[in-house]
Short mmCIF file of C-alpha atoms in Angstrom, two decimals:
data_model
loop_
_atom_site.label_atom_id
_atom_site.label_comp_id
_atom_site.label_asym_id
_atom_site.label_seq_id
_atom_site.Cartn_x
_atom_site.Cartn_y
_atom_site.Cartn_z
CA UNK A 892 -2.40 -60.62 17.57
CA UNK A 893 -1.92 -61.89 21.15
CA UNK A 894 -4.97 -62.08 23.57
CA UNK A 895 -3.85 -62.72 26.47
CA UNK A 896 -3.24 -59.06 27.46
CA UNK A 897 -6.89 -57.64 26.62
CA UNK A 898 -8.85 -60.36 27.93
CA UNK A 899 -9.82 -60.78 31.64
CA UNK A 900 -8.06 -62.18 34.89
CA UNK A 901 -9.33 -62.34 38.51
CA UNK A 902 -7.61 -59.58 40.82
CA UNK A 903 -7.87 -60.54 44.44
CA UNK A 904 -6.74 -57.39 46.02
CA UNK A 905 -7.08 -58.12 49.55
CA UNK A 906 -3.45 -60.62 49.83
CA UNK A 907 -0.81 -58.81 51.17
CA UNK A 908 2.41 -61.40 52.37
CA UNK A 909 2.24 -65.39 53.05
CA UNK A 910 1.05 -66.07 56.06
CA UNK A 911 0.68 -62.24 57.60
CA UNK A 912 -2.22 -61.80 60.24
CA UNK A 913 -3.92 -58.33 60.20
CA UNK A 914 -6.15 -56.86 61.66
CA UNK A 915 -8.75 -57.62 64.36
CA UNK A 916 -9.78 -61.34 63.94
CA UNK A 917 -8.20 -61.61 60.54
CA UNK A 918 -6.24 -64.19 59.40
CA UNK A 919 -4.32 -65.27 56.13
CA UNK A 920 -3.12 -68.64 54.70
CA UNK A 921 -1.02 -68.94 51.69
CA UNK A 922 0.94 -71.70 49.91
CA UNK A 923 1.37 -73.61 47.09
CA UNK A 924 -0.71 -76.40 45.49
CA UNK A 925 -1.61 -78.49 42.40
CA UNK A 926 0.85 -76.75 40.72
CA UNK A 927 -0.81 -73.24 41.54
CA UNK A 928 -0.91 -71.47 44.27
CA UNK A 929 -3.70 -70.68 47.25
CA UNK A 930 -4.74 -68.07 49.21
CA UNK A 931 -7.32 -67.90 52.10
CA UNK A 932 -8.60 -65.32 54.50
CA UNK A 933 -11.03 -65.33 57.24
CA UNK A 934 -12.43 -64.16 59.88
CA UNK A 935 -13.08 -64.28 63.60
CA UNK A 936 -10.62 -66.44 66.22
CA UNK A 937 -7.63 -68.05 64.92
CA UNK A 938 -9.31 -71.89 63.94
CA UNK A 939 -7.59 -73.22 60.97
CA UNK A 940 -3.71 -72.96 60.19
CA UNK A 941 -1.85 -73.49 57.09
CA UNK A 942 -0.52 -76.58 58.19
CA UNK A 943 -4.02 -78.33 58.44
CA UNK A 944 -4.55 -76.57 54.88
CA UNK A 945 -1.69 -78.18 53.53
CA UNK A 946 -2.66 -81.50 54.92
CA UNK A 947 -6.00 -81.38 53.23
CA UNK A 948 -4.36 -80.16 49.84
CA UNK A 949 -2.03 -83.20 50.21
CA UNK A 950 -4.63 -85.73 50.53
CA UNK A 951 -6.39 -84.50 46.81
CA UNK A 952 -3.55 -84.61 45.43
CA UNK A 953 -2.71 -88.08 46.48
CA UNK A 954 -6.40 -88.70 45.05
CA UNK A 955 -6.43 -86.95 41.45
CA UNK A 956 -3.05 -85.36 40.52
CA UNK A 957 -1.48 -86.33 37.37
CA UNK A 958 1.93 -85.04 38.94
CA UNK A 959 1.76 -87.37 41.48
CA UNK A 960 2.95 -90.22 40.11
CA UNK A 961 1.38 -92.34 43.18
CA UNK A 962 -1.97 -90.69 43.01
CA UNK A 963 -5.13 -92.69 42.21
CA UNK A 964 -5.53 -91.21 38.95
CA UNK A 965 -1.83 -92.38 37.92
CA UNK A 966 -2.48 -95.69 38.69
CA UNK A 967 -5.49 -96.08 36.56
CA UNK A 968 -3.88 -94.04 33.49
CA UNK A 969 -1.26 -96.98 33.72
CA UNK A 970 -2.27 -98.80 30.83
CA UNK A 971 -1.79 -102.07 32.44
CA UNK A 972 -4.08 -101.28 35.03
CA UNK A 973 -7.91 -101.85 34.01
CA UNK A 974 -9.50 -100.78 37.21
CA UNK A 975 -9.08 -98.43 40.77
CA UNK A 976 -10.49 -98.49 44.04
CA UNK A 977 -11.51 -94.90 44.13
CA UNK A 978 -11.52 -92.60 47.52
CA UNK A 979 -14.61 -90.51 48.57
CA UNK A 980 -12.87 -87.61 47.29
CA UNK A 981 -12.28 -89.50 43.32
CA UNK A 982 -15.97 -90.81 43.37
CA UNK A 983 -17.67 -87.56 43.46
CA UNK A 984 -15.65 -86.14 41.62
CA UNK A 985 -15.99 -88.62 38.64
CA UNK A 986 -19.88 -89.03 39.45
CA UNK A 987 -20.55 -85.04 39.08
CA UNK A 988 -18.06 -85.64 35.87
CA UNK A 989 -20.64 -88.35 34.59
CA UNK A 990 -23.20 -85.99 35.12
CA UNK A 991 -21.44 -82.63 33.76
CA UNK A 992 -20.71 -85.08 30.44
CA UNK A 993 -24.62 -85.56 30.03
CA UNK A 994 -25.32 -81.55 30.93
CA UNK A 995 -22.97 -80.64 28.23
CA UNK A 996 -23.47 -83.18 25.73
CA UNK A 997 -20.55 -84.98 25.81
CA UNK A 998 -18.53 -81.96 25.68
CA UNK A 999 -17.31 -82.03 29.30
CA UNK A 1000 -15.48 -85.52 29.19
CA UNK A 1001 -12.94 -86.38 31.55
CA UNK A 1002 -11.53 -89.40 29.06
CA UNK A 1003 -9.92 -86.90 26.96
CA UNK A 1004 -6.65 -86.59 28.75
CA UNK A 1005 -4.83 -88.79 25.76
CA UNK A 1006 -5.50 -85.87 23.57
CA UNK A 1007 -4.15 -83.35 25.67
CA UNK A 1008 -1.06 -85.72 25.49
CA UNK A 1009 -1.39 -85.60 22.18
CA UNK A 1010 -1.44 -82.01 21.19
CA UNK A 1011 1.38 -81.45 23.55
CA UNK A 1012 -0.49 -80.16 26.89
CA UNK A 1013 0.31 -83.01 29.05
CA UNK A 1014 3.12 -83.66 31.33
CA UNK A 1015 5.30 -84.63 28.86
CA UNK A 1016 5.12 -81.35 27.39
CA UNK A 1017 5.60 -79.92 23.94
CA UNK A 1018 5.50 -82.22 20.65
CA UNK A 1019 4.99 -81.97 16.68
CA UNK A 1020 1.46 -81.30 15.56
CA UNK A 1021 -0.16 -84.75 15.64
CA UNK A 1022 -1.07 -86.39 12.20
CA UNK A 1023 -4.49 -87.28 11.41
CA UNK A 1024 -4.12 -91.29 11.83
CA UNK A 1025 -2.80 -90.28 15.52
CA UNK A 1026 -6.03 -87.97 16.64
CA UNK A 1027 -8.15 -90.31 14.56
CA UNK A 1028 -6.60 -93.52 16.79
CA UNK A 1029 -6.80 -91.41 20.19
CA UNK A 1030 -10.88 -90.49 19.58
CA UNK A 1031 -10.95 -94.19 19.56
CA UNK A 1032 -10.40 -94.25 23.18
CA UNK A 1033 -12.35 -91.22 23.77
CA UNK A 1034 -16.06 -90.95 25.53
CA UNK A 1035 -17.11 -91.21 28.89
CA UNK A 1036 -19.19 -94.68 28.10
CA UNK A 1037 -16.14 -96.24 27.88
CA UNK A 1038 -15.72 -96.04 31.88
CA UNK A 1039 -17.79 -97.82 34.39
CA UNK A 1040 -18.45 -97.04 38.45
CA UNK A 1041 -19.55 -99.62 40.56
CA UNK A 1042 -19.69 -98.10 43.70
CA UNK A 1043 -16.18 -97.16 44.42
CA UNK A 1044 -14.48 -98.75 41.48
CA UNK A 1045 -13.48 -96.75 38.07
CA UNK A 1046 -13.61 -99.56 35.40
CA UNK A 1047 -12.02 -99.35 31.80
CA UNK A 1048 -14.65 -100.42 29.58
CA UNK A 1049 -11.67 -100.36 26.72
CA UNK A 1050 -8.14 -100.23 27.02
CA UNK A 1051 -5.94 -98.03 27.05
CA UNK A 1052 -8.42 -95.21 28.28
CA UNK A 1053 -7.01 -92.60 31.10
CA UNK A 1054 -8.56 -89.74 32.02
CA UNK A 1055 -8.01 -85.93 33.34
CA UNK A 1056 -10.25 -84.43 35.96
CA UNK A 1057 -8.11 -80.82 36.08
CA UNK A 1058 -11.44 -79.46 34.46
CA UNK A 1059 -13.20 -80.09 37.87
CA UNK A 1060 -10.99 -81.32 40.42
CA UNK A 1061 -9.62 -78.04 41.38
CA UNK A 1062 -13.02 -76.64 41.69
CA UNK A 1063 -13.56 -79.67 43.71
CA UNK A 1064 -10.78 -78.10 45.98
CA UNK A 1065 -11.97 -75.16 46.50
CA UNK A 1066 -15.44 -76.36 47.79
CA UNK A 1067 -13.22 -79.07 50.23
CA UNK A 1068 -11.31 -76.31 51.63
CA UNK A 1069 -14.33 -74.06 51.66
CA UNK A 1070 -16.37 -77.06 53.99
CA UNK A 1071 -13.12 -77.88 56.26
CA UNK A 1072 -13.42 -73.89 57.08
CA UNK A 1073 -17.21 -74.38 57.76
CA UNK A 1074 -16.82 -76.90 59.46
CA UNK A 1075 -14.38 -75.48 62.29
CA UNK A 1076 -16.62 -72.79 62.92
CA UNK A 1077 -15.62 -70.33 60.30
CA UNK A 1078 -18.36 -68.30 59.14
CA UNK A 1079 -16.73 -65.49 57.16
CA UNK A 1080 -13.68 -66.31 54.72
CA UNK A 1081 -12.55 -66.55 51.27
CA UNK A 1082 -10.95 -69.16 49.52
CA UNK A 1083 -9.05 -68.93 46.23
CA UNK A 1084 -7.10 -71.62 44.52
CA UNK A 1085 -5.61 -71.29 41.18
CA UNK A 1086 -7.69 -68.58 40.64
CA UNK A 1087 -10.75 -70.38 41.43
CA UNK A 1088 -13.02 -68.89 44.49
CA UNK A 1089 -15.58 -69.91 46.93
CA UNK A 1090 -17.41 -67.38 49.53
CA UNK A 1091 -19.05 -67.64 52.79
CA UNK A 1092 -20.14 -64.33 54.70
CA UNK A 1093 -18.31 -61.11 54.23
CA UNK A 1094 -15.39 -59.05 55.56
CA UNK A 1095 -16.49 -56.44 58.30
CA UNK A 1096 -16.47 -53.54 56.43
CA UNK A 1097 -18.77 -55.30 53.64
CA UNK A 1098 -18.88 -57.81 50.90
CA UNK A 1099 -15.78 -59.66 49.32
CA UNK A 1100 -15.03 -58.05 46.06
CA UNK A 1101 -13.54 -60.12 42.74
CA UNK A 1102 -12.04 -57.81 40.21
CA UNK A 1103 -12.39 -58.57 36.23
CA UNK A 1104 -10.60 -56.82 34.02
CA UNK A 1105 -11.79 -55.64 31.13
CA UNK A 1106 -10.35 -55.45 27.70
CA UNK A 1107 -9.46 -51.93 27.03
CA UNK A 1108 -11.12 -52.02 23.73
CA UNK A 1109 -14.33 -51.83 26.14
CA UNK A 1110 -13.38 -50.17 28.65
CA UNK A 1111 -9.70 -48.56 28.42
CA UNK A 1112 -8.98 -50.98 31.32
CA UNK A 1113 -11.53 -50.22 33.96
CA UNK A 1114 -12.15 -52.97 35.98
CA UNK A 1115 -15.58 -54.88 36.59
CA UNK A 1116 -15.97 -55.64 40.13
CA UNK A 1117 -18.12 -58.29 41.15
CA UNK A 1118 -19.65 -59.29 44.89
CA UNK A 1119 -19.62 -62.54 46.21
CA UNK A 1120 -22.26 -63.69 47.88
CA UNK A 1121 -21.70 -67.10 49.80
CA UNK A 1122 -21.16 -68.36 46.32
CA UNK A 1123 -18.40 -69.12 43.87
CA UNK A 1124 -16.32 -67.63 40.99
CA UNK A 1125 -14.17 -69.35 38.43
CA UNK A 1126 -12.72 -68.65 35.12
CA UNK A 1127 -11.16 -70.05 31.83
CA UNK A 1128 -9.62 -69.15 28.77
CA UNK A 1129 -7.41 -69.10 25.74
CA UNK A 1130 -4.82 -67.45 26.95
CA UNK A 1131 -4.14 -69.81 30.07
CA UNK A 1132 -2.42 -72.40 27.97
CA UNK A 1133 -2.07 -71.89 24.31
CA UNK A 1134 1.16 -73.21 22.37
CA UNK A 1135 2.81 -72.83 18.62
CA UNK A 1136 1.89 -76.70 17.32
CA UNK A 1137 3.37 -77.03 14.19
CA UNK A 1138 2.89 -73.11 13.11
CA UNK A 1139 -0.40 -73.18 14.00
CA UNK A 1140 -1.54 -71.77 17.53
CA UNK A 1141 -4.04 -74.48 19.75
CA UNK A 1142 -5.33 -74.07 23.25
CA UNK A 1143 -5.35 -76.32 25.37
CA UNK A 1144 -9.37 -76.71 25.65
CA UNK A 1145 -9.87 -79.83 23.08
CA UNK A 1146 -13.09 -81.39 21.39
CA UNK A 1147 -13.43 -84.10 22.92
CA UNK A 1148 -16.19 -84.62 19.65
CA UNK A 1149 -13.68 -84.23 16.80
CA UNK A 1150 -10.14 -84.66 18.58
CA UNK A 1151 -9.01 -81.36 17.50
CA UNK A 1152 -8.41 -78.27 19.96
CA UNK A 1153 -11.66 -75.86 20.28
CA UNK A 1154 -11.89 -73.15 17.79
CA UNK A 1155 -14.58 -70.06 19.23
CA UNK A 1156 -14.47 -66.44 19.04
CA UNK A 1157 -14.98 -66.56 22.97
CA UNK A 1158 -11.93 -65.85 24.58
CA UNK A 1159 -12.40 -65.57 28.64
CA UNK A 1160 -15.25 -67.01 30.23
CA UNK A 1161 -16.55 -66.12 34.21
CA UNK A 1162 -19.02 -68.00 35.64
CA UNK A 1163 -20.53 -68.09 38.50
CA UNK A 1164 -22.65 -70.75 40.60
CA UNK A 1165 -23.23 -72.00 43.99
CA UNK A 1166 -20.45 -74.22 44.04
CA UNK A 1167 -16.90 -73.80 42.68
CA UNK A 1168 -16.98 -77.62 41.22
CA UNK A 1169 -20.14 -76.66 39.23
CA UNK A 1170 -18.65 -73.15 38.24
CA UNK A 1171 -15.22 -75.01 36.89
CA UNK A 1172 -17.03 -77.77 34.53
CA UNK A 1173 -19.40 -75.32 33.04
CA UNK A 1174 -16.37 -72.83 32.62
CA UNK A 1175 -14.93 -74.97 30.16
CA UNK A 1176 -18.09 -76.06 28.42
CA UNK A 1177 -18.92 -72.38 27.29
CA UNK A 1178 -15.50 -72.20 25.81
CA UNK A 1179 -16.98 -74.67 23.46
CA UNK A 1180 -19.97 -73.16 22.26
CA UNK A 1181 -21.03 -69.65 20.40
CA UNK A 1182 -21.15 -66.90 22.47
CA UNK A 1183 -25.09 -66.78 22.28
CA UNK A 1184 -25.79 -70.41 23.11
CA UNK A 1185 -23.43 -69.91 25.94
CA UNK A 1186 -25.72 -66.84 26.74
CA UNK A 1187 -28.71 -68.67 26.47
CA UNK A 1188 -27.72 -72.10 28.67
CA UNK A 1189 -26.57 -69.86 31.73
CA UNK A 1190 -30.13 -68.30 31.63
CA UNK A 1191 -31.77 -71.11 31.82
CA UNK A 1192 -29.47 -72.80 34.58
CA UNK A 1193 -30.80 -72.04 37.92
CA UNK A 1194 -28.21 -70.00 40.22
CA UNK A 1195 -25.77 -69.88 37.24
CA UNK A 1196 -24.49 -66.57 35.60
CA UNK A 1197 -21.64 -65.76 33.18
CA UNK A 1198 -19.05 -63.49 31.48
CA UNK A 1199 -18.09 -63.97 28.20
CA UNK A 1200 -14.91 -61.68 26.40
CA UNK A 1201 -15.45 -62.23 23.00
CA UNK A 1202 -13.19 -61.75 19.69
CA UNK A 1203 -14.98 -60.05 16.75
CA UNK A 1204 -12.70 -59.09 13.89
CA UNK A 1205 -10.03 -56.75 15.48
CA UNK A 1206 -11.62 -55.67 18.42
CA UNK A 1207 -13.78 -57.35 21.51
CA UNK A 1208 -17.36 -57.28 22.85
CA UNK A 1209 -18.69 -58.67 26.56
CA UNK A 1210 -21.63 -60.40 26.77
CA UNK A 1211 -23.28 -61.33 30.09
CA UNK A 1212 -26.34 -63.24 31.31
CA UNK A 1213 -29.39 -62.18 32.63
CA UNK A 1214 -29.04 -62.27 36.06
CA UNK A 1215 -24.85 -61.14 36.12
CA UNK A 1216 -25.64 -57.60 36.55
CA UNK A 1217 -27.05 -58.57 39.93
CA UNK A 1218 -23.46 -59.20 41.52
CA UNK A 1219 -21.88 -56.09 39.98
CA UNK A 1220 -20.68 -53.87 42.54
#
């Protein structure tokens, strides 16, 4: 059975067309980036334009996209290439990698890009299921001690090692575009990218509202809505890129542990946290653990909640932490 029609998806219900202004002081940016596309509104006097949006979008890409064949992170995936000269944007986003790795117990690892390769989620696309010799040579070149910083150089400790920073770097986005608003005197806006949203102040008529759905198992389709408050929203799951390997159906989310895709009943994941980087590493390290340890690490994480859809047997459950019911609207 499919999942990817019962389990959740962000609504954001307050787009209309690409670039239409409406209302008093209200203003809308939309386009296309890192593969995905983006949507901002705001508030107040016309500051920012979608031209100085796409100029900031550019320059990340330039910095970590793997389908930019010039980007930073190309040129150190080259395997004849043992070493980068990082921009700002690259070294904190591999330094809050290094620390996500530790958080997560080595579960969050950037250095496990030649796996996605492997079971066929890269840019090269689809491919057989990979033998055991191949995943057992890849883990080889797998781990997040085989890179070193020194200041603003990303050094291979081994060969061969690349890395993919699509489990943060669009989070990473988010928050950029979120702090170029801020700082031209935006107070009130909201900023999604691929899904992925950051907050600062609210609309006039009250809070910014995020829609979950809900798998009608649960709830015959009502919707969860949640409120943002100057805080940030992000989401993963099975369903975003699964694929028939072999006869056997794999997600994209891999083990970075045992070189084989994750296997968990959790299906969707929401979390929520002050910032959208933070929210998009710990969205894919819940999709690696049971539903209750997932549970029980978002309670103890300060300013962190979560939203798990679950599989059990034929059917679903939700789970959520502590302090989620505080954003419900």
């Amino acid at each position: 059975m499919g999942v990817g029609r019962y389990v959740f998806f962000l609504l954001w219900c307050v787009f209309a067309v690409c670039g239409y202004v409406y209302g008093q002081g209200s203003h809308l940016l939309s386009g296309r980036a890192q593969g995905t596309t983006y949507q901002i509104k705001y508030y107040g006097e016309e500051r920012v334009s979608k031209c100085q949006i796409d100029s900031v979008l550019k320059v990340l890409d330039r910095s970590m996209s793997l389908y930019d064949k010039g980007s930073i992170i190309c040129k150190f995936n080259d395997p004849l290439v043992s070493e980068v000269l990082m921009d700002a944007h690259m070294t904190r986003v591999v330094k809050a990698s290094q620390k996500a790795y530790k958080d997560t117990r080595g579960y969050f690892d950037i250095t496990v890009y030649p796996l996605v390769k492997l079971w066929g989620f890269g840019a090269e696309g689809p491919r057989s299921l990979p033998r055991k010799d191949e995943v057992d040579s890849v883990r080889r070149i797998i781990g997040m001690e085989k890179l070193r910083v020194k200041g603003n150089r990303l050094i291979k400790r081994v060969n061969h090692v690349s890395i993919d920073l699509n489990g943060i770097a669009q989070g990473y986005s988010v928050d950029v575009l979120a702090d170029y608003l801020k700082s031209k005197g935006v107070e009130d806006y909201l900023v999604e990218l691929g899904g992925e949203i950051r907050s600062l102040g609210s609309k006039p008529e009250g809070p910014f509202l995020v829609e979950l759905y809900r798998p009608e198992y649960i709830a015959q389709g009502r919707l969860l809505r949640v409120r943002m408050v100057n805080n940030a929203i992000t989401s993963s799951g099975v369903y975003e890129q699964q694929r028939n390997v072999g006869g056997r159906i794999v997600s994209h989310h891999m083990n970075p542990l045992t070189g084989q895709p994750l296997e968990s009943t959790i299906v969707s994941v929401t979390v929520i946290a002050k910032t959208a980087m933070e929210a998009d590493a710990l969205d894919n390290y819940f999709m690696s653990l049971t539903p209750e340890e997932a549970i029980q690490f978002a309670n103890k994480r300060k300013d962190v909640e979560v939203y798990l859809v679950c599989s059990e047997g034929n059917t679903f459950k939700e789970l959520q932490s502590s302090g989620f019911n505080n954003y419900i609207y």
